[in-house]
mmCIF file of C-alpha atoms and ligand atoms in Angstrom:
data_model
loop_
_atom_site.group_PDB
_atom_site.id
_atom_site.type_symbol
_atom_site.label_atom_id
_atom_site.label_comp_id
_atom_site.label_asym_id
_atom_site.label_seq_id
_atom_site.Cartn_x
_atom_site.Cartn_y
_atom_site.Cartn_z
ATOM 1 C CA UNK A 622 5.766 17.067 18.892
ATOM 2 C CA UNK A 623 7.555 16.721 15.577
ATOM 3 C CA UNK A 624 6.948 13.892 13.152
ATOM 4 C CA UNK A 625 8.973 12.881 10.083
ATOM 5 C CA UNK A 626 7.276 11.025 7.236
ATOM 6 C CA UNK A 627 9.440 9.130 4.752
ATOM 7 C CA UNK A 628 8.142 8.984 1.181
ATOM 8 C CA UNK A 629 6.860 11.143 -1.639
ATOM 9 C CA UNK A 630 3.588 9.770 -3.045
ATOM 10 C CA UNK A 631 -0.123 10.300 -2.588
ATOM 11 C CA UNK A 632 -0.036 7.908 0.336
ATOM 12 C CA UNK A 633 2.556 10.031 2.102
ATOM 13 C CA UNK A 634 0.626 13.222 1.309
ATOM 14 C CA UNK A 635 -2.411 11.733 3.073
ATOM 15 C CA UNK A 636 -0.263 10.619 6.042
ATOM 16 C CA UNK A 637 1.276 14.109 6.327
ATOM 17 C CA UNK A 638 -2.199 15.672 6.033
ATOM 18 C CA UNK A 639 -3.477 13.466 8.871
ATOM 19 C CA UNK A 640 -0.559 14.326 11.126
ATOM 20 C CA UNK A 641 -0.921 18.015 10.293
ATOM 21 C CA UNK A 642 -4.381 17.836 11.892
ATOM 22 C CA UNK A 643 -3.122 16.166 15.040
ATOM 23 C CA UNK A 644 -3.527 18.278 18.149
ATOM 24 C CA UNK A 645 -0.207 16.863 19.387
ATOM 25 C CA UNK A 646 1.890 17.672 16.320
ATOM 26 C CA UNK A 647 3.509 21.103 15.998
ATOM 27 C CA UNK A 648 5.540 20.363 12.909
ATOM 28 C CA UNK A 649 5.447 17.822 10.094
ATOM 29 C CA UNK A 650 8.590 17.010 8.121
ATOM 30 C CA UNK A 651 8.665 14.903 5.009
ATOM 31 C CA UNK A 652 11.557 13.351 3.097
ATOM 32 C CA UNK A 653 11.491 13.773 0.214
ATOM 33 C CA UNK A 654 7.879 14.922 -0.212
ATOM 34 C CA UNK A 655 6.427 16.527 -3.316
ATOM 35 C CA UNK A 656 4.896 19.784 -4.531
ATOM 36 C CA UNK A 657 1.648 19.168 -2.638
ATOM 37 C CA UNK A 658 3.241 17.883 0.532
ATOM 38 C CA UNK A 659 5.416 21.003 0.693
ATOM 39 C CA UNK A 660 2.259 23.020 1.334
ATOM 40 C CA UNK A 661 1.661 21.285 4.675
ATOM 41 C CA UNK A 662 5.061 19.930 5.698
ATOM 42 C CA UNK A 663 8.683 20.973 5.589
ATOM 43 C CA UNK A 664 10.202 18.839 2.843
ATOM 44 C CA UNK A 665 13.876 17.893 2.465
ATOM 45 C CA UNK A 666 15.472 16.167 -0.461
ATOM 46 C CA UNK A 667 17.449 13.310 1.122
ATOM 47 C CA UNK A 668 17.825 9.888 -0.499
ATOM 48 C CA UNK A 669 15.441 7.631 1.464
ATOM 49 C CA UNK A 670 17.934 4.760 1.331
ATOM 50 C CA UNK A 671 20.637 6.933 2.951
ATOM 51 C CA UNK A 672 19.859 5.952 6.544
ATOM 52 C CA UNK A 673 22.872 7.802 7.998
ATOM 53 C CA UNK A 674 21.575 11.106 6.621
ATOM 54 C CA UNK A 675 17.980 10.353 7.590
ATOM 55 C CA UNK A 676 18.961 9.533 11.168
ATOM 56 C CA UNK A 677 21.182 12.627 11.365
ATOM 57 C CA UNK A 678 18.215 14.693 10.160
ATOM 58 C CA UNK A 679 15.919 13.144 12.762
ATOM 59 C CA UNK A 680 18.465 13.891 15.508
ATOM 60 C CA UNK A 681 19.133 17.435 14.347
ATOM 61 C CA UNK A 682 15.428 18.323 14.064
ATOM 62 C CA UNK A 683 14.603 16.534 17.325
ATOM 63 C CA UNK A 684 11.965 14.408 15.633
ATOM 64 C CA UNK A 685 9.766 12.599 18.157
ATOM 65 C CA UNK A 686 8.994 9.732 15.816
ATOM 66 C CA UNK A 687 9.342 8.812 12.157
ATOM 67 C CA UNK A 688 6.661 7.159 10.019
ATOM 68 C CA UNK A 689 7.788 5.212 6.965
ATOM 69 C CA UNK A 690 5.536 5.163 3.892
ATOM 70 C CA UNK A 691 7.169 2.978 1.210
ATOM 71 C CA UNK A 692 8.449 -0.598 1.355
ATOM 72 C CA UNK A 693 12.016 -0.108 0.062
ATOM 73 C CA UNK A 694 13.527 1.523 3.167
ATOM 74 C CA UNK A 695 11.615 -0.906 5.377
ATOM 75 C CA UNK A 696 13.006 -3.884 3.452
ATOM 76 C CA UNK A 697 16.466 -2.329 3.743
ATOM 77 C CA UNK A 698 16.224 -2.133 7.540
ATOM 78 C CA UNK A 699 15.498 1.514 8.306
ATOM 79 C CA UNK A 700 13.605 0.528 11.464
ATOM 80 C CA UNK A 701 16.522 -1.491 12.880
ATOM 81 C CA UNK A 702 18.932 1.330 11.946
ATOM 82 C CA UNK A 703 16.845 4.017 13.681
ATOM 83 C CA UNK A 704 16.149 1.889 16.770
ATOM 84 C CA UNK A 705 19.865 1.199 17.237
ATOM 85 C CA UNK A 706 20.255 4.963 17.492
ATOM 86 C CA UNK A 707 17.377 5.323 19.938
ATOM 87 C CA UNK A 708 15.214 7.030 17.332
ATOM 88 C CA UNK A 709 11.537 6.160 17.468
ATOM 89 C CA UNK A 710 10.107 4.871 14.250
ATOM 90 C CA UNK A 711 6.884 3.247 13.045
ATOM 91 C CA UNK A 712 7.346 0.222 10.792
ATOM 92 C CA UNK A 713 8.435 -3.415 10.856
ATOM 93 C CA UNK A 714 12.038 -4.538 11.350
ATOM 94 C CA UNK A 715 13.949 -5.751 8.325
ATOM 95 C CA UNK A 716 13.216 -9.359 9.318
ATOM 96 C CA UNK A 717 9.486 -8.690 9.642
ATOM 97 C CA UNK A 718 9.427 -6.675 6.396
ATOM 98 C CA UNK A 719 10.280 -9.901 4.568
ATOM 99 C CA UNK A 720 6.539 -10.560 4.692
ATOM 100 C CA UNK A 721 6.527 -8.149 1.755
ATOM 101 C CA UNK A 722 10.084 -8.215 0.441
ATOM 102 C CA UNK A 723 10.208 -11.973 -0.117
ATOM 103 C CA UNK A 724 7.253 -13.826 -1.596
ATOM 104 C CA UNK A 725 8.874 -17.142 -0.663
ATOM 105 C CA UNK A 726 9.225 -16.023 2.948
ATOM 106 C CA UNK A 727 5.629 -14.802 3.142
ATOM 107 C CA UNK A 728 4.211 -17.997 1.590
ATOM 108 C CA UNK A 729 6.217 -20.094 4.023
ATOM 109 C CA UNK A 730 4.931 -17.939 6.897
ATOM 110 C CA UNK A 731 1.369 -18.517 5.700
ATOM 111 C CA UNK A 732 1.951 -22.269 5.456
ATOM 112 C CA UNK A 733 3.580 -22.377 8.915
ATOM 113 C CA UNK A 734 0.667 -20.575 10.558
ATOM 114 C CA UNK A 735 -2.149 -22.225 8.612
ATOM 115 C CA UNK A 736 -3.234 -19.080 6.758
ATOM 116 C CA UNK A 737 -5.231 -19.885 3.598
ATOM 117 C CA UNK A 738 -3.334 -19.004 0.430
ATOM 118 C CA UNK A 739 -2.910 -20.449 -3.080
ATOM 119 C CA UNK A 740 -0.826 -23.616 -3.393
ATOM 120 C CA UNK A 741 2.674 -22.737 -4.594
ATOM 121 C CA UNK A 742 6.147 -23.971 -5.471
ATOM 122 C CA UNK A 743 9.412 -22.026 -5.125
ATOM 123 C CA UNK A 744 12.167 -22.046 -7.742
ATOM 124 C CA UNK A 745 15.788 -20.937 -7.578
ATOM 125 C CA UNK A 746 16.727 -21.535 -11.211
ATOM 126 C CA UNK A 747 14.888 -21.223 -14.525
ATOM 127 C CA UNK A 748 15.364 -24.821 -15.652
ATOM 128 C CA UNK A 749 13.642 -26.299 -12.605
ATOM 129 C CA UNK A 750 10.701 -23.911 -13.081
ATOM 130 C CA UNK A 751 10.424 -24.738 -16.794
ATOM 131 C CA UNK A 752 10.573 -28.492 -16.112
ATOM 132 C CA UNK A 753 7.872 -28.110 -13.462
ATOM 133 C CA UNK A 754 5.626 -26.277 -15.945
ATOM 134 C CA UNK A 755 5.911 -29.195 -18.401
ATOM 135 C CA UNK A 756 3.332 -30.948 -16.239
ATOM 136 C CA UNK A 757 1.198 -27.891 -15.455
ATOM 137 C CA UNK A 758 -1.429 -28.471 -18.131
ATOM 138 C CA UNK A 759 -3.725 -25.889 -19.596
ATOM 139 C CA UNK A 760 -4.812 -24.069 -16.460
ATOM 140 C CA UNK A 761 -3.934 -20.556 -15.336
ATOM 141 C CA UNK A 762 -0.731 -20.035 -13.374
ATOM 142 C CA UNK A 763 0.575 -17.097 -11.359
ATOM 143 C CA UNK A 764 4.294 -16.406 -11.590
ATOM 144 C CA UNK A 765 5.718 -14.073 -8.949
ATOM 145 C CA UNK A 766 9.179 -12.602 -8.558
ATOM 146 C CA UNK A 767 10.352 -13.261 -5.016
ATOM 147 C CA UNK A 768 11.662 -9.751 -4.386
ATOM 148 C CA UNK A 769 10.273 -6.227 -4.604
ATOM 149 C CA UNK A 770 9.375 -5.193 -8.162
ATOM 150 C CA UNK A 771 7.355 -1.987 -7.665
ATOM 151 C CA UNK A 772 4.085 -3.904 -7.949
ATOM 152 C CA UNK A 773 5.007 -5.313 -11.385
ATOM 153 C CA UNK A 774 6.430 -8.685 -10.371
ATOM 154 C CA UNK A 775 3.217 -10.725 -10.605
ATOM 155 C CA UNK A 776 2.192 -12.290 -13.897
ATOM 156 C CA UNK A 777 -1.212 -13.949 -14.304
ATOM 157 C CA UNK A 778 -0.651 -16.490 -17.088
ATOM 158 C CA UNK A 779 -3.383 -18.226 -19.098
ATOM 159 C CA UNK A 780 -1.468 -21.509 -19.402
ATOM 160 C CA UNK A 781 1.912 -23.198 -19.008
ATOM 161 C CA UNK A 782 3.250 -21.614 -22.220
ATOM 162 C CA UNK A 783 2.650 -18.103 -20.931
ATOM 163 C CA UNK A 784 4.005 -19.073 -17.540
ATOM 164 C CA UNK A 785 7.219 -20.305 -19.181
ATOM 165 C CA UNK A 786 7.599 -16.952 -20.897
ATOM 166 C CA UNK A 787 7.172 -15.237 -17.530
ATOM 167 C CA UNK A 788 9.810 -17.503 -15.971
ATOM 168 C CA UNK A 789 12.272 -16.632 -18.764
ATOM 169 C CA UNK A 790 11.615 -12.901 -18.431
ATOM 170 C CA UNK A 791 12.167 -12.967 -14.722
ATOM 171 C CA UNK A 792 14.951 -15.521 -14.342
ATOM 172 C CA UNK A 793 16.827 -15.450 -17.653
ATOM 173 C CA UNK A 794 16.249 -11.928 -18.974
ATOM 174 C CA UNK A 795 16.234 -10.559 -15.397
ATOM 175 C CA UNK A 796 13.670 -7.838 -16.120
ATOM 176 C CA UNK A 797 13.363 -7.276 -12.356
ATOM 177 C CA UNK A 798 17.071 -7.736 -11.679
ATOM 178 C CA UNK A 799 17.829 -9.665 -8.503
ATOM 179 C CA UNK A 800 14.176 -9.534 -7.415
ATOM 180 C CA UNK A 801 13.416 -12.185 -10.046
ATOM 181 C CA UNK A 802 16.356 -14.493 -9.314
ATOM 182 C CA UNK A 803 13.955 -16.569 -7.203
ATOM 183 C CA UNK A 804 10.317 -17.037 -8.108
ATOM 184 C CA UNK A 805 7.199 -18.796 -7.059
ATOM 185 C CA UNK A 806 4.593 -20.391 -9.279
ATOM 186 C CA UNK A 807 1.155 -20.685 -7.756
ATOM 187 C CA UNK A 808 -2.384 -21.745 -8.517
ATOM 188 C CA UNK A 809 -4.678 -18.995 -9.785
ATOM 189 C CA UNK A 810 -7.528 -18.151 -7.447
ATOM 190 C CA UNK A 811 -10.449 -16.169 -8.853
ATOM 191 C CA UNK A 812 -12.609 -13.781 -6.881
ATOM 192 C CA UNK A 813 -13.006 -10.264 -5.570
ATOM 193 C CA UNK A 814 -9.997 -8.645 -3.935
ATOM 194 C CA UNK A 815 -10.045 -6.696 -0.701
ATOM 195 C CA UNK A 816 -7.337 -4.757 1.100
ATOM 196 C CA UNK A 817 -7.404 -5.314 4.857
ATOM 197 C CA UNK A 818 -5.097 -2.994 6.760
ATOM 198 C CA UNK A 819 -4.307 -3.241 10.443
ATOM 199 C CA UNK A 820 -2.375 -1.167 12.919
ATOM 200 C CA UNK A 821 -0.255 -3.402 15.085
ATOM 201 C CA UNK A 822 2.194 -3.012 17.966
ATOM 202 C CA UNK A 823 3.293 -6.594 17.508
ATOM 203 C CA UNK A 824 1.129 -7.795 20.381
ATOM 204 C CA UNK A 825 -2.325 -6.749 19.324
ATOM 205 C CA UNK A 826 -3.985 -5.190 16.294
ATOM 206 C CA UNK A 827 -6.759 -2.883 15.218
ATOM 207 C CA UNK A 828 -8.489 -3.349 11.879
ATOM 208 C CA UNK A 829 -9.113 -0.422 9.566
ATOM 209 C CA UNK A 830 -12.163 -0.265 7.280
ATOM 210 C CA UNK A 831 -11.519 -2.707 4.414
ATOM 211 C CA UNK A 832 -10.790 -1.020 1.098
ATOM 212 C CA UNK A 833 -10.819 -2.056 -2.537
ATOM 213 C CA UNK A 834 -8.155 -1.022 -4.990
ATOM 214 C CA UNK A 835 -8.578 -0.761 -8.788
ATOM 215 C CA UNK A 836 -5.308 -1.973 -10.221
ATOM 216 C CA UNK A 837 -5.936 -1.899 -13.975
ATOM 217 C CA UNK A 838 -5.367 1.267 -15.988
ATOM 218 C CA UNK A 839 -8.753 1.342 -17.756
ATOM 219 C CA UNK A 840 -12.431 1.109 -16.881
ATOM 220 C CA UNK A 841 -13.980 -2.354 -16.428
ATOM 221 C CA UNK A 842 -10.633 -3.583 -15.107
ATOM 222 C CA UNK A 843 -9.111 -3.597 -18.571
ATOM 223 C CA UNK A 844 -5.542 -2.916 -19.642
ATOM 224 C CA UNK A 845 -2.275 -3.118 -17.790
ATOM 225 C CA UNK A 846 -1.725 -3.349 -14.080
ATOM 226 C CA UNK A 847 -0.739 -0.151 -12.302
ATOM 227 C CA UNK A 848 0.175 0.908 -8.805
ATOM 228 C CA UNK A 849 -3.561 1.522 -8.293
ATOM 229 C CA UNK A 850 -5.996 3.836 -10.073
ATOM 230 C CA UNK A 851 -8.505 4.342 -7.283
ATOM 231 C CA UNK A 852 -9.900 2.920 -4.086
ATOM 232 C CA UNK A 853 -12.868 3.128 -1.811
ATOM 233 C CA UNK A 854 -13.613 2.263 1.774
ATOM 234 C CA UNK A 855 -15.327 0.696 3.554
ATOM 235 C CA UNK A 856 -15.953 -1.806 0.789
ATOM 236 C CA UNK A 857 -19.564 -3.043 1.028
ATOM 237 C CA UNK A 858 -18.267 -6.518 0.175
ATOM 238 C CA UNK A 859 -16.465 -6.499 3.510
ATOM 239 C CA UNK A 860 -19.602 -7.053 5.545
ATOM 240 C CA UNK A 861 -19.385 -7.779 9.276
ATOM 241 C CA UNK A 862 -19.387 -11.577 8.885
ATOM 242 C CA UNK A 863 -16.569 -11.464 6.319
ATOM 243 C CA UNK A 864 -14.527 -9.134 8.496
ATOM 244 C CA UNK A 865 -14.983 -11.597 11.362
ATOM 245 C CA UNK A 866 -13.795 -14.454 9.126
ATOM 246 C CA UNK A 867 -10.716 -12.511 8.044
ATOM 247 C CA UNK A 868 -10.000 -11.636 11.649
ATOM 248 C CA UNK A 869 -10.343 -15.217 12.936
ATOM 249 C CA UNK A 870 -8.865 -17.108 10.007
ATOM 250 C CA UNK A 871 -6.118 -14.688 8.978
ATOM 251 C CA UNK A 872 -5.309 -11.820 11.304
ATOM 252 C CA UNK A 873 -5.197 -13.763 14.556
ATOM 253 C CA UNK A 874 -2.971 -16.351 12.896
ATOM 254 C CA UNK A 875 -0.634 -13.643 11.614
ATOM 255 C CA UNK A 876 -0.345 -12.271 15.121
ATOM 256 C CA UNK A 877 0.474 -15.751 16.427
ATOM 257 C CA UNK A 878 3.106 -16.084 13.717
ATOM 258 C CA UNK A 879 4.680 -12.713 14.501
ATOM 259 C CA UNK A 880 4.984 -13.697 18.161
ATOM 260 C CA UNK A 881 6.245 -17.221 17.477
ATOM 261 C CA UNK A 882 8.894 -15.935 15.027
ATOM 262 C CA UNK A 883 9.760 -13.077 17.410
ATOM 263 C CA UNK A 884 9.238 -10.591 14.594
ATOM 264 C CA UNK A 885 9.368 -6.976 15.688
ATOM 265 C CA UNK A 886 6.381 -5.389 13.972
ATOM 266 C CA UNK A 887 5.202 -1.953 15.016
ATOM 267 C CA UNK A 888 3.280 -0.333 12.218
ATOM 268 C CA UNK A 889 0.771 -1.020 9.504
ATOM 269 C CA UNK A 890 0.277 -4.415 7.874
ATOM 270 C CA UNK A 891 -1.650 -4.655 4.617
ATOM 271 C CA UNK A 892 -3.246 -7.985 3.884
ATOM 272 C CA UNK A 893 -4.319 -8.464 0.272
ATOM 273 C CA UNK A 894 -7.238 -10.894 0.394
ATOM 274 C CA UNK A 895 -9.194 -12.617 -2.374
ATOM 275 C CA UNK A 896 -12.676 -14.009 -1.744
ATOM 276 C CA UNK A 897 -13.228 -17.390 -3.358
ATOM 277 C CA UNK A 898 -16.441 -19.284 -2.719
ATOM 278 C CA UNK A 899 -17.080 -17.209 0.397
ATOM 279 C CA UNK A 900 -13.664 -17.971 1.857
ATOM 280 C CA UNK A 901 -10.792 -15.491 2.223
ATOM 281 C CA UNK A 902 -7.349 -16.400 0.843
ATOM 282 C CA UNK A 903 -4.267 -14.216 1.287
ATOM 283 C CA UNK A 904 -2.741 -12.993 -1.961
ATOM 284 C CA UNK A 905 0.038 -10.910 -0.434
ATOM 285 C CA UNK A 906 1.256 -8.970 2.542
ATOM 286 C CA UNK A 907 2.545 -5.449 2.347
ATOM 287 C CA UNK A 908 4.386 -4.114 5.376
ATOM 288 C CA UNK A 909 3.026 -0.574 5.057
ATOM 289 C CA UNK A 910 -0.021 1.464 4.135
ATOM 290 C CA UNK A 911 -1.349 0.868 0.588
ATOM 291 C CA UNK A 912 -1.449 3.441 -2.163
ATOM 292 C CA UNK A 913 -4.174 4.532 -3.055
ATOM 293 C CA UNK A 914 -6.039 2.754 -0.216
ATOM 294 C CA UNK A 915 -4.539 5.148 2.356
ATOM 295 C CA UNK A 916 -5.960 8.176 0.581
ATOM 296 C CA UNK A 917 -9.437 6.635 1.098
ATOM 297 C CA UNK A 918 -8.942 5.133 4.545
ATOM 298 C CA UNK A 919 -7.140 7.887 6.476
ATOM 299 C CA UNK A 920 -9.782 10.582 5.845
ATOM 300 C CA UNK A 921 -12.222 8.225 7.613
ATOM 301 C CA UNK A 922 -10.065 8.047 10.732
ATOM 302 C CA UNK A 923 -11.466 10.044 13.649
ATOM 303 C CA UNK A 924 -8.883 9.132 16.274
ATOM 304 C CA UNK A 925 -5.708 11.194 16.348
ATOM 305 C CA UNK A 926 -3.085 9.311 14.308
ATOM 306 C CA UNK A 927 -0.411 10.503 16.737
ATOM 307 C CA UNK A 928 -2.191 8.800 19.644
ATOM 308 C CA UNK A 929 -2.273 5.603 17.602
ATOM 309 C CA UNK A 930 1.438 5.848 16.806
ATOM 310 C CA UNK A 931 2.381 6.558 20.403
ATOM 311 C CA UNK A 932 0.334 3.568 21.536
ATOM 312 C CA UNK A 933 2.070 1.412 18.922
ATOM 313 C CA UNK A 934 5.492 2.575 20.072
ATOM 314 C CA UNK A 935 4.628 1.851 23.720
ATOM 315 C CA UNK A 936 3.019 -1.500 22.813
ATOM 316 C CA UNK A 937 -0.238 -0.214 24.279
ATOM 317 C CA UNK A 938 -2.433 -0.388 21.218
ATOM 318 C CA UNK A 939 -4.948 -2.502 23.142
ATOM 319 C CA UNK A 940 -5.517 0.426 25.492
ATOM 320 C CA UNK A 941 -6.895 2.843 22.934
ATOM 321 C CA UNK A 942 -10.136 2.832 21.050
ATOM 322 C CA UNK A 943 -9.804 3.741 17.390
ATOM 323 C CA UNK A 944 -12.862 5.388 15.884
ATOM 324 C CA UNK A 945 -13.802 5.711 12.232
ATOM 325 C CA UNK A 946 -16.310 8.008 10.563
ATOM 326 C CA UNK A 947 -19.538 6.299 9.560
ATOM 327 C CA UNK A 948 -19.059 7.475 6.023
ATOM 328 C CA UNK A 949 -17.725 6.226 2.672
ATOM 329 C CA UNK A 950 -14.601 7.505 0.972
ATOM 330 C CA UNK A 951 -13.880 7.258 -2.751
ATOM 331 C CA UNK A 952 -10.426 8.072 -4.140
ATOM 332 C CA UNK A 953 -9.794 8.545 -7.849
ATOM 333 C CA UNK A 954 -6.242 8.696 -9.173
ATOM 334 C CA UNK A 955 -5.328 11.001 -12.079
ATOM 335 C CA UNK A 956 -2.371 9.683 -14.061
ATOM 336 C CA UNK A 957 -0.189 10.964 -16.865
ATOM 337 C CA UNK A 958 -1.334 9.766 -20.301
ATOM 338 C CA UNK A 959 0.749 6.714 -21.237
ATOM 339 C CA UNK A 960 1.229 5.492 -17.659
ATOM 340 C CA UNK A 961 2.098 2.719 -16.676
ATOM 341 C CA UNK A 962 4.336 2.827 -19.740
ATOM 342 C CA UNK A 963 6.267 5.874 -20.975
ATOM 343 C CA UNK A 964 4.663 9.229 -20.304
ATOM 344 C CA UNK A 965 5.592 12.889 -20.548
ATOM 345 C CA UNK A 966 5.816 15.188 -17.529
ATOM 346 C CA UNK A 967 6.062 18.926 -16.940
ATOM 347 C CA UNK A 968 2.447 19.787 -17.772
ATOM 348 C CA UNK A 969 0.783 22.450 -15.664
ATOM 349 C CA UNK A 970 -1.986 21.208 -13.382
ATOM 350 C CA UNK A 971 -4.876 23.637 -13.442
ATOM 351 C CA UNK A 972 -8.147 23.883 -11.526
ATOM 352 C CA UNK A 973 -6.859 22.738 -8.133
ATOM 353 C CA UNK A 974 -8.432 25.862 -6.613
ATOM 354 C CA UNK A 975 -11.818 24.774 -7.943
ATOM 355 C CA UNK A 976 -11.860 21.645 -5.797
ATOM 356 C CA UNK A 977 -14.234 22.620 -3.022
ATOM 357 C CA UNK A 978 -15.557 19.624 -1.162
ATOM 358 C CA UNK A 979 -12.905 16.978 -1.740
ATOM 359 C CA UNK A 980 -9.282 16.389 -0.791
ATOM 360 C CA UNK A 981 -6.418 16.383 -3.281
ATOM 361 C CA UNK A 982 -3.375 14.271 -2.437
ATOM 362 C CA UNK A 983 -0.404 14.919 -4.683
ATOM 363 C CA UNK A 984 1.997 12.241 -5.916
ATOM 364 C CA UNK A 985 3.927 12.845 -9.164
ATOM 365 C CA UNK A 986 3.803 16.620 -8.801
ATOM 366 C CA UNK A 987 6.368 19.376 -8.460
ATOM 367 C CA UNK A 988 6.061 23.041 -7.659
ATOM 368 C CA UNK A 989 8.020 25.310 -10.011
ATOM 369 C CA UNK A 990 7.893 29.090 -10.428
ATOM 370 C CA UNK A 991 4.533 29.308 -8.682
ATOM 371 C CA UNK A 992 3.028 26.598 -10.864
ATOM 372 C CA UNK A 993 2.161 22.977 -10.041
ATOM 373 C CA UNK A 994 3.493 20.639 -12.719
ATOM 374 C CA UNK A 995 3.120 16.930 -13.418
ATOM 375 C CA UNK A 996 6.247 14.994 -12.517
ATOM 376 C CA UNK A 997 5.287 11.321 -12.422
ATOM 377 C CA UNK A 998 2.984 8.522 -13.551
ATOM 378 C CA UNK A 999 0.348 8.731 -10.884
ATOM 379 C CA UNK A 1000 -0.067 12.452 -10.490
ATOM 380 C CA UNK A 1001 -2.676 13.015 -7.782
ATOM 381 C CA UNK A 1002 -5.633 11.445 -5.984
ATOM 382 C CA UNK A 1003 -8.961 13.148 -5.352
ATOM 383 C CA UNK A 1004 -10.816 11.798 -2.308
ATOM 384 C CA UNK A 1005 -14.415 12.570 -1.414
ATOM 385 C CA UNK A 1006 -16.445 11.516 1.603
ATOM 386 C CA UNK A 1007 -20.206 11.121 1.881
ATOM 387 C CA UNK A 1008 -22.811 9.269 3.896
ATOM 388 C CA UNK A 1009 -23.382 6.770 1.074
ATOM 389 C CA UNK A 1010 -21.085 5.400 -1.556
ATOM 390 C CA UNK A 1011 -22.967 6.915 -4.495
ATOM 391 C CA UNK A 1012 -22.687 10.343 -2.876
ATOM 392 C CA UNK A 1013 -18.923 9.852 -2.453
ATOM 393 C CA UNK A 1014 -18.560 8.717 -6.056
ATOM 394 C CA UNK A 1015 -20.477 11.737 -7.357
ATOM 395 C CA UNK A 1016 -18.488 14.156 -5.246
ATOM 396 C CA UNK A 1017 -15.129 12.633 -6.203
ATOM 397 C CA UNK A 1018 -15.931 12.805 -9.917
ATOM 398 C CA UNK A 1019 -17.435 16.299 -9.714
ATOM 399 C CA UNK A 1020 -14.209 17.536 -8.143
ATOM 400 C CA UNK A 1021 -11.699 15.658 -10.286
ATOM 401 C CA UNK A 1022 -13.454 17.018 -13.383
ATOM 402 C CA UNK A 1023 -12.388 20.522 -12.267
ATOM 403 C CA UNK A 1024 -8.728 19.550 -12.554
ATOM 404 C CA UNK A 1025 -6.959 19.485 -15.898
ATOM 405 C CA UNK A 1026 -3.514 18.787 -17.289
ATOM 406 C CA UNK A 1027 -2.373 17.706 -20.707
ATOM 407 C CA UNK A 1028 -2.998 14.004 -21.382
ATOM 408 C CA UNK A 1029 -4.654 13.511 -18.001
ATOM 409 C CA UNK A 1030 -6.170 10.041 -17.573
ATOM 410 C CA UNK A 1031 -8.425 8.692 -14.842
ATOM 411 C CA UNK A 1032 -10.842 5.807 -14.552
ATOM 412 C CA UNK A 1033 -14.524 6.725 -14.648
ATOM 413 C CA UNK A 1034 -15.727 3.624 -12.795
ATOM 414 C CA UNK A 1035 -14.056 3.736 -9.395
ATOM 415 C CA UNK A 1036 -16.366 2.115 -6.811
ATOM 416 C CA UNK A 1037 -19.116 1.839 -9.393
ATOM 417 C CA UNK A 1038 -19.311 -1.893 -9.817
ATOM 418 C CA UNK A 1039 -20.739 -2.316 -6.346
ATOM 419 C CA UNK A 1040 -23.396 0.369 -6.460
HETATM 420 N N1 LIG B 261 -2.516 -0.615 -3.630
HETATM 421 C C1 LIG B 261 -1.560 -1.634 -3.642
HETATM 422 C C2 LIG B 261 -0.343 -1.367 -2.857
HETATM 423 O O1 LIG B 261 -0.236 -0.379 -2.169
HETATM 424 O O2 LIG B 261 0.569 -2.169 -2.884
#
């Protein structure tokens, strides 16, 4: 069989790597891929929002099914577009992808189906939001752009004054363009965050080992938010009783909601959960695999990913058993110095050949004249597996320390706070 993966980050490298191991897959294609992906898949440089060209490619190459990594094409309706052309594809329809592409939609969905989440209010113009904040008081507030903002559209504000600034940035200054033309303001909930990912065929689901992301740029969760600087799975915080709670109180209700709303969802759903006083609250939904959670979770998967995808496409997910390694995975992201702000690229990445007992998933990387060069903010992820979390941490750090490039930055405390 032939599979096409859409995307070009570390997440997509790990998805390509997993499919490349599948006994059913003869050839992996990736659009648009990166320097690392090109070592295991045939990459093509097509704009991932150009659905006509993507569908023509899938037809010409006789792709058996397509797997979509990032949220943008999903929110633009790539699944509907492919299905109308009888092309098999893994991902939610455009309507279902609103669970990620509209915060207002997802909060309303949670309210409708009794899924615990922070109290919130929606606003469609700046003045209403500013008037509302006049009575907010001195407590923390979370201001979120309704639309997709590359993970940057959430501001945690210390008080109403900061929240007003956030409202003005989003709605008046339009720093996120149209994505910030509607916003929500919600109560701040404190606690530990967990990433629960499920495979779903729309009828049933299968939970993956819960992961934890590290969103801040620096150790001890200091500095700016990023796309994610590291992850590990399974997170020890996600003990059996908590997983059961999340399943009963959140996942089963989501499934009821998908059915009641007739949402066509065949893919991966990411549920960002925060634990407050022993109770799980949903922070956000993402309609795809997480990055860098995927780089930690997929290496733990024992079952053939192709079998899972075929079962999803046939709505027979309940008929297969999905097995996971009884190990821990730790993923550490190496970023360009300066990220998530301005950074330079084009530096040679050295030492990749010295990585012996870990996986390297490339993201902002390009191959040029036989060299591997940095080409983005998050450059690569090193993932190591071991029987205990400390072993996985040690192995991940031993291996990432072999890799060098100018101004390389990575956190030294991934997974450490729980050991
Ligand atoms: N790791 C967060 C995300 O993928 O959105």
